[in-house]
Coordinates of C-alpha atoms in Angstrom, one line a residue:
M1 CA 158.2 130.6 123.4
N2 CA 161.8 129.7 124.7
I3 CA 161.1 127.0 127.3
E4 CA 164.8 126.4 128.0
F5 CA 165.2 130.1 128.9
I6 CA 162.2 129.9 131.3
E7 CA 163.5 126.7 132.8
K8 CA 166.8 128.3 133.4
K9 CA 165.3 131.3 135.0
F10 CA 163.1 129.1 137.3
D11 CA 166.2 127.1 138.2
E12 CA 167.9 130.3 139.3
I13 CA 164.9 131.1 141.5
F14 CA 164.8 127.6 142.9
K15 CA 168.5 127.8 143.9
E16 CA 167.7 131.1 145.6
L17 CA 164.9 129.4 147.5
E18 CA 167.1 126.5 148.5
S19 CA 169.5 129.0 149.9
E20 CA 167.0 130.7 151.9
V21 CA 165.8 127.3 153.2
M22 CA 169.3 126.4 154.2
E23 CA 169.6 129.7 156.1
V24 CA 166.3 128.9 158.1
L25 CA 167.4 125.2 158.8
N26 CA 170.9 126.4 159.9
N27 CA 169.7 129.1 162.1
Q28 CA 170.1 127.5 165.6
S29 CA 168.3 130.5 167.3
L30 CA 165.0 129.3 165.9
D31 CA 162.8 126.7 167.6
K32 CA 160.8 124.2 165.6
K33 CA 157.7 126.4 165.4
Q34 CA 159.6 129.3 164.1
T35 CA 161.4 127.2 161.6
N36 CA 158.3 125.7 160.3
L37 CA 156.5 129.1 160.0
R38 CA 159.6 130.4 158.0
M39 CA 159.7 127.3 155.8
K40 CA 156.0 127.2 154.8
P41 CA 156.2 130.2 152.4
L42 CA 159.4 129.0 150.9
T43 CA 157.9 125.5 150.1
T44 CA 154.7 126.9 149.0
T45 CA 156.4 129.2 146.5
K46 CA 158.4 126.3 145.1
K47 CA 155.2 124.3 144.5
I48 CA 153.4 127.3 142.9
L49 CA 156.5 127.9 140.7
L50 CA 156.8 124.2 139.7
N51 CA 152.9 124.2 138.8
A52 CA 153.5 127.4 136.7
L53 CA 156.4 125.7 135.0
D54 CA 154.3 122.6 134.1
S55 CA 151.5 124.9 132.9
I56 CA 153.8 126.8 130.7
K57 CA 155.3 123.4 129.2
L58 CA 151.7 122.2 128.7
A59 CA 150.6 125.3 126.9
Q60 CA 153.6 125.2 124.6
K61 CA 153.0 121.5 123.9
V62 CA 149.2 122.3 123.0
A63 CA 150.3 125.2 120.8
D64 CA 152.8 123.0 119.1
D65 CA 150.4 120.3 118.5
E66 CA 147.8 122.7 117.1
I67 CA 150.6 124.1 114.6
N68 CA 151.3 120.6 113.6
K69 CA 147.6 119.8 113.0
K70 CA 147.3 122.7 110.6
N71 CA 150.4 121.6 108.7

């Protein structure tokens, strides 16, 4: 599995999420409640993606360790 490729794609997604966050934060027409309601899915999505990336890295590490034990 190409972890570097996956990390690169996740970074692209994170940049897009950050762009969306900045749009929400810079939208002066939103009050605090509306801003928070729009931010919640973005922050949750980032946390989910970070957890997924950690899981992928861990799975790769376990697979590599198993291969090394067999050799």
